[in-house]
Coordinates of C-alpha atoms in Angstrom, one line a residue:
M1055 CA 24.1 -52.3 -92.8
D1056 CA 23.1 -49.4 -95.0
E1057 CA 22.3 -46.3 -93.1
K1058 CA 20.9 -42.8 -93.7
V1059 CA 20.6 -39.4 -91.9
S1060 CA 17.3 -39.2 -90.0
R1061 CA 14.6 -37.0 -91.3
Y1062 CA 14.1 -35.9 -87.7
L1063 CA 17.1 -33.7 -87.4
V1064 CA 17.6 -30.0 -87.1
I1065 CA 21.1 -28.5 -87.7
S1066 CA 22.1 -25.0 -86.6
E1067 CA 22.6 -22.5 -89.3
Q1068 CA 25.2 -20.7 -87.2
T1069 CA 28.6 -21.9 -86.1
F1070 CA 29.7 -21.3 -82.5
G1071 CA 33.0 -21.1 -80.8
D1072 CA 34.8 -20.4 -77.5
G1073 CA 37.3 -17.8 -78.7
D1074 CA 40.2 -20.3 -78.4
G1075 CA 39.8 -22.0 -81.8
L1076 CA 36.9 -24.4 -81.0
R1077 CA 34.2 -24.4 -83.7
T1078 CA 31.0 -26.3 -83.4
K1079 CA 27.5 -26.6 -84.8
V1080 CA 24.4 -27.7 -82.8
L1081 CA 22.4 -30.8 -83.7
Y1082 CA 18.9 -31.4 -82.4
A1083 CA 17.8 -35.0 -82.8
T1084 CA 14.0 -34.8 -82.4
R1085 CA 13.5 -38.6 -82.2
T1086 CA 15.4 -38.6 -78.9
A1087 CA 15.1 -34.9 -78.1
E1088 CA 18.9 -34.8 -77.7
L1089 CA 21.1 -31.8 -78.3
M1090 CA 24.6 -32.5 -79.7
F1091 CA 27.6 -30.3 -80.5
V1092 CA 29.7 -31.4 -83.4
V1093 CA 32.5 -29.9 -85.5
P1094 CA 31.1 -28.1 -88.6
E1095 CA 32.6 -30.8 -90.9
V1096 CA 30.3 -33.4 -89.4
A1097 CA 27.3 -31.2 -89.6
D1098 CA 28.1 -30.5 -93.2
S1099 CA 28.4 -34.2 -94.0
L1100 CA 25.0 -34.8 -92.3
E1101 CA 23.4 -32.1 -94.4
R1102 CA 24.8 -33.7 -97.5
G1103 CA 23.6 -37.2 -96.4
D1104 CA 27.2 -38.4 -96.6
L1105 CA 28.2 -40.7 -93.8
T1106 CA 31.5 -41.9 -95.3
S1107 CA 33.6 -39.1 -94.0
I1108 CA 32.4 -39.4 -90.3
S1109 CA 34.6 -41.3 -87.9
P1110 CA 33.4 -44.6 -86.5
G1111 CA 33.3 -43.1 -82.9
M1112 CA 31.2 -40.2 -84.0
L1113 CA 28.9 -42.5 -86.0
A1114 CA 28.3 -44.6 -82.9
K1115 CA 27.1 -41.4 -81.0
L1116 CA 24.9 -40.4 -83.9
R1117 CA 23.3 -43.8 -84.0
Q1118 CA 22.6 -43.6 -80.3
A1119 CA 20.9 -40.3 -80.7
Q1120 CA 19.0 -41.6 -83.8
V1121 CA 20.6 -39.0 -86.0
V1122 CA 21.7 -41.9 -88.1
V1123 CA 19.2 -44.7 -88.7
P1124 CA 18.9 -47.9 -90.8
A1125 CA 18.4 -46.9 -94.5
A1126 CA 15.3 -49.1 -94.9
E1127 CA 13.5 -47.8 -91.8
D1128 CA 10.2 -46.0 -92.3
E1129 CA 10.7 -43.4 -89.7
L1130 CA 7.2 -42.0 -89.7
A1131 CA 5.8 -45.5 -89.2
A1132 CA 8.3 -46.1 -86.4
I1133 CA 7.4 -42.9 -84.6
V1134 CA 3.7 -43.4 -84.9
E1135 CA 3.9 -47.0 -83.7
R1136 CA 6.1 -46.0 -80.8
N1137 CA 3.4 -43.4 -79.8
R1138 CA 0.6 -45.9 -80.3
A1139 CA 2.3 -48.4 -78.0
A1140 CA 2.8 -45.7 -75.3
G1141 CA -0.9 -44.8 -75.6
R1142 CA -1.8 -48.4 -75.0
D1143 CA 0.6 -48.9 -72.1
I1144 CA -1.5 -49.4 -68.9
S1145 CA 1.4 -49.7 -66.5
R1146 CA 1.1 -46.0 -65.7
V1147 CA -2.4 -44.9 -64.6
Q1148 CA -3.2 -41.2 -64.6
Y1149 CA -6.2 -39.5 -63.1
I1150 CA -6.8 -35.8 -63.6
L1151 CA -9.2 -34.7 -60.9
M1152 CA -11.3 -31.6 -60.6
P1153 CA -12.4 -31.3 -57.0
T1154 CA -14.6 -28.4 -57.8
S1155 CA -16.3 -26.7 -60.8
Y1156 CA -15.7 -23.2 -59.6
C1157 CA -12.9 -20.8 -60.0
N1158 CA -12.4 -17.6 -58.0
M1159 CA -10.8 -15.8 -61.1
G1160 CA -12.5 -14.5 -64.2
C1161 CA -9.7 -14.5 -66.9
V1162 CA -10.8 -13.0 -70.1
Y1163 CA -9.3 -15.8 -72.3
C1164 CA -10.7 -18.7 -70.3
G1165 CA -13.2 -21.0 -72.2
Q1166 CA -14.7 -22.5 -69.1
E1167 CA -18.0 -21.7 -67.5
H1168 CA -17.7 -22.0 -63.7
V1169 CA -20.4 -23.0 -61.3
Q1170 CA -20.5 -23.1 -57.6
G1171 CA -20.2 -26.5 -55.8
R1172 CA -17.7 -29.1 -54.7
L1173 CA -17.5 -32.8 -54.8
G1174 CA -20.2 -34.3 -52.6
S1175 CA -19.3 -37.1 -50.2
D1176 CA -20.9 -39.8 -52.5
H1177 CA -19.1 -38.6 -55.6
R1178 CA -15.9 -38.3 -53.6
D1179 CA -16.2 -41.9 -52.5
R1180 CA -17.0 -43.1 -56.1
I1181 CA -13.9 -41.3 -57.3
R1182 CA -11.8 -42.9 -54.6
D1183 CA -13.1 -46.3 -55.5
R1184 CA -12.5 -45.8 -59.2
V1185 CA -8.9 -44.7 -58.7
L1186 CA -8.1 -47.4 -56.2
R1187 CA -9.6 -50.1 -58.5
A1188 CA -7.1 -49.2 -61.1
A1189 CA -4.3 -48.8 -58.6
R1190 CA -4.9 -52.4 -57.5
L1191 CA -4.6 -53.9 -61.0
P1192 CA -1.6 -56.3 -61.3
T1193 CA -0.6 -54.4 -64.4
T1194 CA -0.3 -51.0 -62.6
E1195 CA 3.2 -49.9 -61.8
H1196 CA 2.8 -46.1 -61.3
L1197 CA -0.1 -44.0 -60.1
Q1198 CA -0.2 -40.4 -61.2
I1199 CA -2.7 -38.0 -59.6
D1200 CA -3.0 -34.5 -61.0
W1201 CA -5.3 -31.8 -59.6
F1202 CA -6.9 -29.5 -62.1
G1203 CA -9.6 -26.9 -62.4
A1204 CA -11.5 -24.5 -62.5
E1205 CA -9.5 -23.8 -59.4
P1206 CA -8.6 -27.0 -57.5
M1207 CA -7.7 -25.2 -54.3
M1208 CA -11.5 -24.4 -54.0
G1209 CA -11.7 -28.2 -53.2
Y1210 CA -8.7 -28.3 -50.8
A1211 CA -10.5 -30.6 -48.4
A1212 CA -11.1 -33.2 -51.1
I1213 CA -7.5 -33.1 -52.2
K1214 CA -6.3 -33.9 -48.7
D1215 CA -9.0 -36.6 -48.2
L1216 CA -8.5 -38.4 -51.5
S1217 CA -4.7 -38.1 -51.5
A1218 CA -4.4 -40.0 -48.2
D1219 CA -6.0 -43.1 -49.6
F1220 CA -4.3 -42.9 -53.0
I1221 CA -0.9 -42.7 -51.3
R1222 CA -1.7 -45.5 -48.8
V1223 CA -2.6 -48.0 -51.5
A1224 CA 0.3 -46.9 -53.7
D1225 CA 2.7 -47.6 -50.8
E1226 CA 1.1 -50.9 -49.9
R1227 CA 1.4 -52.1 -53.5
G1228 CA 4.9 -50.7 -54.0
L1229 CA 3.7 -48.4 -56.8
G1230 CA 5.5 -45.3 -58.0
Y1231 CA 3.4 -42.2 -57.1
S1232 CA 3.5 -38.7 -58.5
S1233 CA 1.2 -35.8 -58.2
E1234 CA 1.0 -32.2 -59.4
I1235 CA -1.4 -29.3 -59.2
V1236 CA -2.4 -26.7 -61.8
T1237 CA -3.6 -23.7 -59.8
N1238 CA -4.0 -19.9 -60.1
G1239 CA -2.1 -19.7 -56.8
S1240 CA -4.3 -17.2 -55.1
L1241 CA -5.5 -19.6 -52.4
L1242 CA -2.1 -21.0 -51.6
T1243 CA -0.5 -20.3 -48.2
P1244 CA 2.7 -21.6 -46.7
R1245 CA 0.7 -23.7 -44.4
N1246 CA -1.6 -25.4 -47.0
M1247 CA 1.4 -25.8 -49.3
A1248 CA 3.3 -27.7 -46.6
V1249 CA 0.3 -30.0 -46.4
L1250 CA 0.1 -30.5 -50.1
I1251 CA 3.9 -31.2 -50.3
Q1252 CA 4.3 -33.4 -47.2
Q1253 CA 1.0 -35.2 -46.9
C1254 CA -0.4 -35.1 -50.4
R1255 CA 3.0 -35.7 -52.0
I1256 CA 2.5 -33.0 -54.7
T1257 CA 5.9 -32.4 -56.2
K1258 CA 5.0 -29.9 -58.9
F1259 CA 3.0 -26.6 -58.8
D1260 CA 1.9 -25.1 -62.1
I1261 CA 1.0 -21.5 -61.4
T1262 CA -0.1 -18.8 -63.9
I1263 CA 1.3 -15.3 -63.6
D1264 CA 0.4 -13.1 -66.5
G1265 CA 2.9 -10.3 -66.0
P1266 CA 4.0 -7.7 -63.5
P1267 CA 1.5 -6.9 -60.6
E1268 CA -0.9 -4.4 -62.3
I1269 CA -1.0 -6.4 -65.6
H1270 CA -1.5 -9.8 -63.9
D1271 CA -4.2 -8.4 -61.6
E1272 CA -6.1 -7.0 -64.6
H1273 CA -5.5 -10.0 -66.9
R1274 CA -6.5 -12.5 -64.2
P1275 CA -9.0 -10.6 -62.0
L1276 CA -10.4 -12.1 -58.8
K1277 CA -14.2 -12.3 -59.1
A1278 CA -14.5 -11.0 -55.5
G1279 CA -12.3 -8.0 -56.4
G1280 CA -8.8 -7.3 -55.0
H1281 CA -5.3 -8.2 -56.2
S1282 CA -3.5 -11.5 -56.2
F1283 CA 0.0 -11.0 -57.7
W1284 CA 1.9 -10.2 -54.5
K1285 CA 0.0 -12.7 -52.4
I1286 CA 1.0 -15.5 -54.8
I1287 CA 4.6 -14.4 -55.2
K1288 CA 5.2 -13.9 -51.5
T1289 CA 3.7 -17.3 -50.7
I1290 CA 5.8 -19.2 -53.3
K1291 CA 8.9 -17.3 -52.4
K1292 CA 8.6 -18.3 -48.8
V1293 CA 8.0 -21.9 -49.7
I1294 CA 11.0 -22.2 -52.1
D1295 CA 13.3 -20.5 -49.6
D1296 CA 12.7 -23.6 -47.3
P1297 CA 15.5 -26.1 -48.0
A1298 CA 13.0 -28.9 -47.2
H1299 CA 11.2 -28.1 -50.4
A1300 CA 14.2 -28.2 -52.8
H1301 CA 12.7 -31.4 -54.4
V1302 CA 9.5 -29.6 -55.4
R1303 CA 9.3 -28.1 -58.9
F1304 CA 7.5 -24.8 -59.6
E1305 CA 6.5 -23.6 -63.1
F1306 CA 5.4 -20.1 -63.7
R1307 CA 3.2 -20.0 -66.8
T1308 CA 2.4 -16.8 -68.6
N1309 CA -0.4 -16.6 -71.1
V1310 CA 0.5 -14.0 -73.6
D1311 CA -1.8 -12.0 -75.8
I1312 CA -2.0 -8.5 -77.3
H1313 CA -2.9 -6.9 -73.9
N1314 CA 0.2 -8.1 -71.9
Q1315 CA 2.9 -8.7 -74.5
D1316 CA 4.5 -5.3 -73.9
A1317 CA 4.9 -6.1 -70.2
I1318 CA 6.6 -9.4 -70.4
S1319 CA 10.1 -7.9 -70.3
R1320 CA 9.3 -6.0 -67.1
Y1321 CA 7.9 -9.2 -65.6
I1322 CA 11.1 -11.2 -66.4
D1323 CA 13.2 -8.5 -64.8
L1324 CA 11.0 -8.4 -61.7
M1325 CA 11.1 -12.2 -61.2
A1326 CA 14.9 -12.2 -61.6
D1327 CA 15.2 -9.3 -59.1
L1328 CA 13.0 -11.4 -56.7
A1329 CA 15.6 -14.2 -56.9
F1330 CA 13.4 -16.8 -58.7
G1331 CA 16.4 -17.9 -60.8
R1332 CA 16.6 -21.4 -59.3
P1333 CA 17.0 -24.8 -60.8
N1334 CA 13.6 -26.0 -59.5
V1335 CA 11.7 -22.9 -60.8
T1336 CA 11.0 -22.8 -64.5
F1337 CA 9.3 -20.2 -66.7
L1338 CA 7.0 -20.9 -69.6
L1339 CA 5.5 -18.4 -72.0
M1340 CA 2.4 -19.6 -73.9
R1341 CA 0.5 -17.8 -76.6
V1342 CA -3.2 -17.4 -75.7
R1343 CA -5.1 -19.9 -78.0
P1344 CA -8.8 -21.0 -78.3
W1345 CA -10.3 -23.1 -75.6
S1346 CA -13.5 -23.7 -77.7
N1347 CA -13.9 -20.0 -77.4
D1348 CA -13.2 -17.1 -79.8
V1349 CA -9.9 -15.4 -78.8
S1350 CA -9.1 -14.0 -82.3
A1351 CA -9.4 -10.4 -81.1
I1352 CA -6.6 -10.8 -78.5
E1353 CA -4.4 -13.7 -79.7
M1354 CA -1.0 -13.0 -81.2
A1355 CA 0.0 -14.4 -84.6
K1356 CA 2.2 -17.5 -84.2
T1357 CA 5.2 -16.0 -85.9
D1358 CA 4.9 -12.7 -84.1
F1359 CA 4.8 -14.5 -80.8
A1360 CA 7.8 -16.7 -81.7
D1361 CA 9.8 -13.7 -82.7
Q1362 CA 9.1 -11.8 -79.5
E1363 CA 9.5 -15.0 -77.4
L1364 CA 13.0 -15.4 -78.6
G1365 CA 13.9 -12.0 -77.1
W1366 CA 12.2 -12.9 -73.9
L1367 CA 14.0 -16.2 -73.6
R1368 CA 17.3 -14.4 -74.2
Q1369 CA 16.4 -12.0 -71.4
M1370 CA 15.7 -14.9 -69.1
H1371 CA 19.0 -16.5 -70.1
E1372 CA 20.9 -13.2 -69.3
R1373 CA 19.0 -12.8 -66.0
G1374 CA 19.6 -16.4 -64.9
L1375 CA 16.0 -17.7 -65.0
T1376 CA 15.4 -21.3 -65.9
F1377 CA 13.4 -22.1 -69.0
M1378 CA 13.2 -24.8 -71.7
R1379 CA 15.5 -24.1 -74.7
M1380 CA 14.3 -27.2 -76.5
P1381 CA 12.3 -30.2 -75.3
N1382 CA 14.6 -32.7 -73.7
L1383 CA 12.2 -35.6 -73.8
A1384 CA 10.5 -37.2 -76.8
K1385 CA 6.7 -37.0 -76.5
K1386 CA 5.4 -40.5 -76.9
V1387 CA 2.0 -39.5 -75.5
T1388 CA 0.7 -36.3 -77.0
C1389 CA -1.7 -35.7 -74.1
P1390 CA -4.0 -37.6 -71.8
A1391 CA -6.7 -37.8 -74.5
V1392 CA -4.6 -40.3 -76.4
R1393 CA -3.7 -42.7 -73.6
T1394 CA -6.1 -45.5 -72.6
S1395 CA -5.2 -45.3 -68.9
S1396 CA -5.6 -41.6 -68.5
E1397 CA -8.9 -39.8 -67.7
L1398 CA -10.3 -36.6 -66.2
I1399 CA -13.0 -36.7 -63.6
S1400 CA -14.9 -33.4 -63.3
G1401 CA -16.3 -31.7 -60.2
K1402 CA -19.7 -33.2 -61.2
G1403 CA -18.3 -36.7 -61.4
D1404 CA -18.3 -36.8 -65.2
I1405 CA -15.5 -38.7 -67.0
F1406 CA -13.7 -37.2 -70.0
S1407 CA -10.6 -38.0 -72.0
C1408 CA -9.6 -34.4 -72.7
T1409 CA -8.8 -31.6 -70.3
D1410 CA -10.4 -29.0 -72.7
Q1411 CA -13.9 -30.6 -72.5
P1412 CA -15.3 -30.2 -69.0
L1413 CA -17.0 -26.9 -68.1
V1414 CA -17.0 -25.8 -71.7
P1415 CA -20.6 -24.9 -72.7
G1416 CA -21.9 -27.4 -75.3
L1417 CA -18.8 -29.4 -75.5
E1418 CA -19.1 -30.7 -72.0
Q1419 CA -22.5 -32.3 -72.7
E1420 CA -21.3 -33.7 -76.1
T1421 CA -18.1 -35.3 -75.0
V1422 CA -18.8 -36.9 -71.5
L1423 CA -17.8 -40.6 -71.5
G1424 CA -19.5 -41.7 -68.4
H1425 CA -20.1 -40.9 -64.7
V1426 CA -18.4 -42.2 -61.6
T1427 CA -21.8 -43.6 -60.4
D1428 CA -22.1 -45.8 -63.5
V1429 CA -21.9 -49.3 -62.0
E1430 CA -21.0 -51.0 -65.3
L1431 CA -18.1 -48.7 -66.1
E1432 CA -14.9 -50.6 -67.0
V1433 CA -11.7 -50.0 -65.1
F1434 CA -10.4 -47.7 -67.8
R1435 CA -12.5 -45.0 -69.5
P1436 CA -14.5 -45.7 -72.7
T1437 CA -12.9 -44.7 -76.0
G1438 CA -12.7 -40.9 -76.4
L1439 CA -12.7 -38.7 -79.4
Y1440 CA -8.9 -38.6 -79.8
D1441 CA -7.7 -42.2 -79.0
D1442 CA -7.2 -42.6 -82.8
W1443 CA -5.1 -39.5 -83.1
N1444 CA -2.0 -41.4 -84.3
D1445 CA -4.1 -42.7 -87.2
D1446 CA -4.8 -39.0 -88.1
V1447 CA -1.1 -38.3 -88.0
E1448 CA -0.2 -41.3 -90.1
S1449 CA -2.8 -40.6 -92.7
G1450 CA -1.9 -36.9 -93.1
K1451 CA -5.0 -35.3 -91.6
S1452 CA -2.7 -32.8 -90.0
W1453 CA 0.6 -31.2 -91.0
C1454 CA 2.3 -33.4 -88.4
K1455 CA 3.1 -36.2 -90.8
G1456 CA 5.8 -34.2 -92.6
C1457 CA 7.0 -32.2 -89.6
V1458 CA 10.5 -32.6 -88.2
F1459 CA 9.2 -31.9 -84.7
L1460 CA 6.6 -34.7 -84.6
P1461 CA 8.7 -36.8 -82.2
T1462 CA 9.0 -34.0 -79.6
C1463 CA 5.6 -32.4 -80.1
G1464 CA 3.3 -35.3 -81.0
G1465 CA 0.8 -33.0 -82.6
M1466 CA 0.4 -30.8 -79.5
C1467 CA -3.4 -30.9 -79.3
P1468 CA -5.6 -33.3 -81.3
K1469 CA -8.7 -31.3 -80.3
L1470 CA -7.5 -28.1 -81.9
W1471 CA -6.4 -29.8 -85.1
R1472 CA -9.9 -31.3 -85.5
E1473 CA -11.4 -27.9 -84.9
G1474 CA -9.3 -26.5 -87.8
Y1475 CA -6.7 -24.8 -85.6
A1476 CA -3.0 -25.6 -86.0
P1477 CA -1.5 -25.6 -82.4
C1478 CA 2.1 -25.9 -83.4
P1479 CA 4.6 -25.1 -80.6
S1480 CA 6.5 -21.8 -80.9
Y1481 CA 9.9 -23.6 -81.2
K1482 CA 8.9 -24.7 -84.6
F1483 CA 9.2 -21.0 -85.7
N1484 CA 12.2 -19.9 -83.6
V1485 CA 14.3 -23.1 -83.3
Q1486 CA 17.5 -21.5 -84.7
G1487 CA 17.5 -18.9 -82.0
R1488 CA 16.8 -21.5 -79.4
L1489 CA 19.8 -23.6 -80.6
G1490 CA 21.9 -20.4 -80.2
L1491 CA 20.7 -20.1 -76.6
A1492 CA 21.7 -23.7 -76.0
A1493 CA 25.2 -22.9 -77.3
E1494 CA 25.4 -19.8 -75.2
R1495 CA 24.5 -21.7 -72.1
L1496 CA 27.8 -23.6 -72.5
G1497 CA 29.7 -20.3 -72.9
L1498 CA 29.9 -20.5 -76.7
R1499 CA 29.3 -17.5 -79.0
Q1500 CA 28.1 -17.2 -82.6
L1501 CA 31.0 -17.0 -85.1
T1502 CA 29.2 -17.0 -88.4
T1503 CA 25.8 -16.9 -90.0
T1504 CA 25.0 -19.0 -93.0
A1505 CA 22.9 -17.1 -95.5
G1506 CA 19.5 -18.5 -96.4

């Protein structure tokens, strides 16, 4: 069978070694999101497209990672069809639930407009019925419930109430069940977190911390006044110190703009000093980007952020904090907006396909797909604006068609592309430095740098 080197391959420009004669280069196969370490001669052969000098054993490994593929394969078509199939797969049902439309913080970069109020009992029952209807389908194998906001902990009672029935039915039917929460963290306590973990089976907390105490509290102010940094940190620290919670994952996200960029290094040192360097605690730095709002006055340029991010990631590496060097899973589903069996239900009971639509002035009214009280609503949501996203990719309506990172990125955000904003991930701009960090993680060091 004729074969070729995949177009979805990144090779390190640097050579790495261990000081004892070992020399290696790093391969990143984006079709499988797999990192491989090979001798420079193999990397050079791949760059030349010459497979004849590679041993049969190594070729077998390269085929498994899809570094080497059939010569006749249309790789773009294969990736797009793979992603389409994943978007049509209804065995995994996902509901992103907003138990309230209000948030107790007033972050300057937020594009949402918050209003007081929680899910009423009627709306709550309709949501329960809608989720359980899908959970009882014979095609359903896994139920995923994610709590989102505004600030979901403003609707803590609804989370407890609804989770109990979701878990009961999932257990009765033998379904897989997963749940996570995206929260600002300010309303978390050790007691309610224990309930969320033990009773609501939440196994991941996504918490935003925008820098050291004084920076975070200014960047993410409480509407009622006061400070939140130390309350959040002390609560999470107490919870992760409990061995019973070792299975729970925590992700600290930091939204970076021109106002807090100079404080990120201090923040990293502080979190390391506070002993957050643990396998189940990860750190994510994200450049502030539009949320249907104008953030041009505060957002960093993509390449400027990528350059600085590499330094921050190196600092995390040196301080023992956990972070993603490169994606380790291929992204078959770009986001919930491209999957038939995923939907968001807002605090008003409105149904959306995209998490960036509810509570956004103008957009919310234009993009609502239905309401939980609609008696003729099908089990799965109506077609949303971005269900045809893979058609856009295939036809070249975004840069994704020719991008080596399409299999691990999936286009990142269809909504932003259609608004004329390229949401490319930072690793597109600093991949070589990240590959170096992957090598250093194994105790290797850079030996040479290839010019160009």
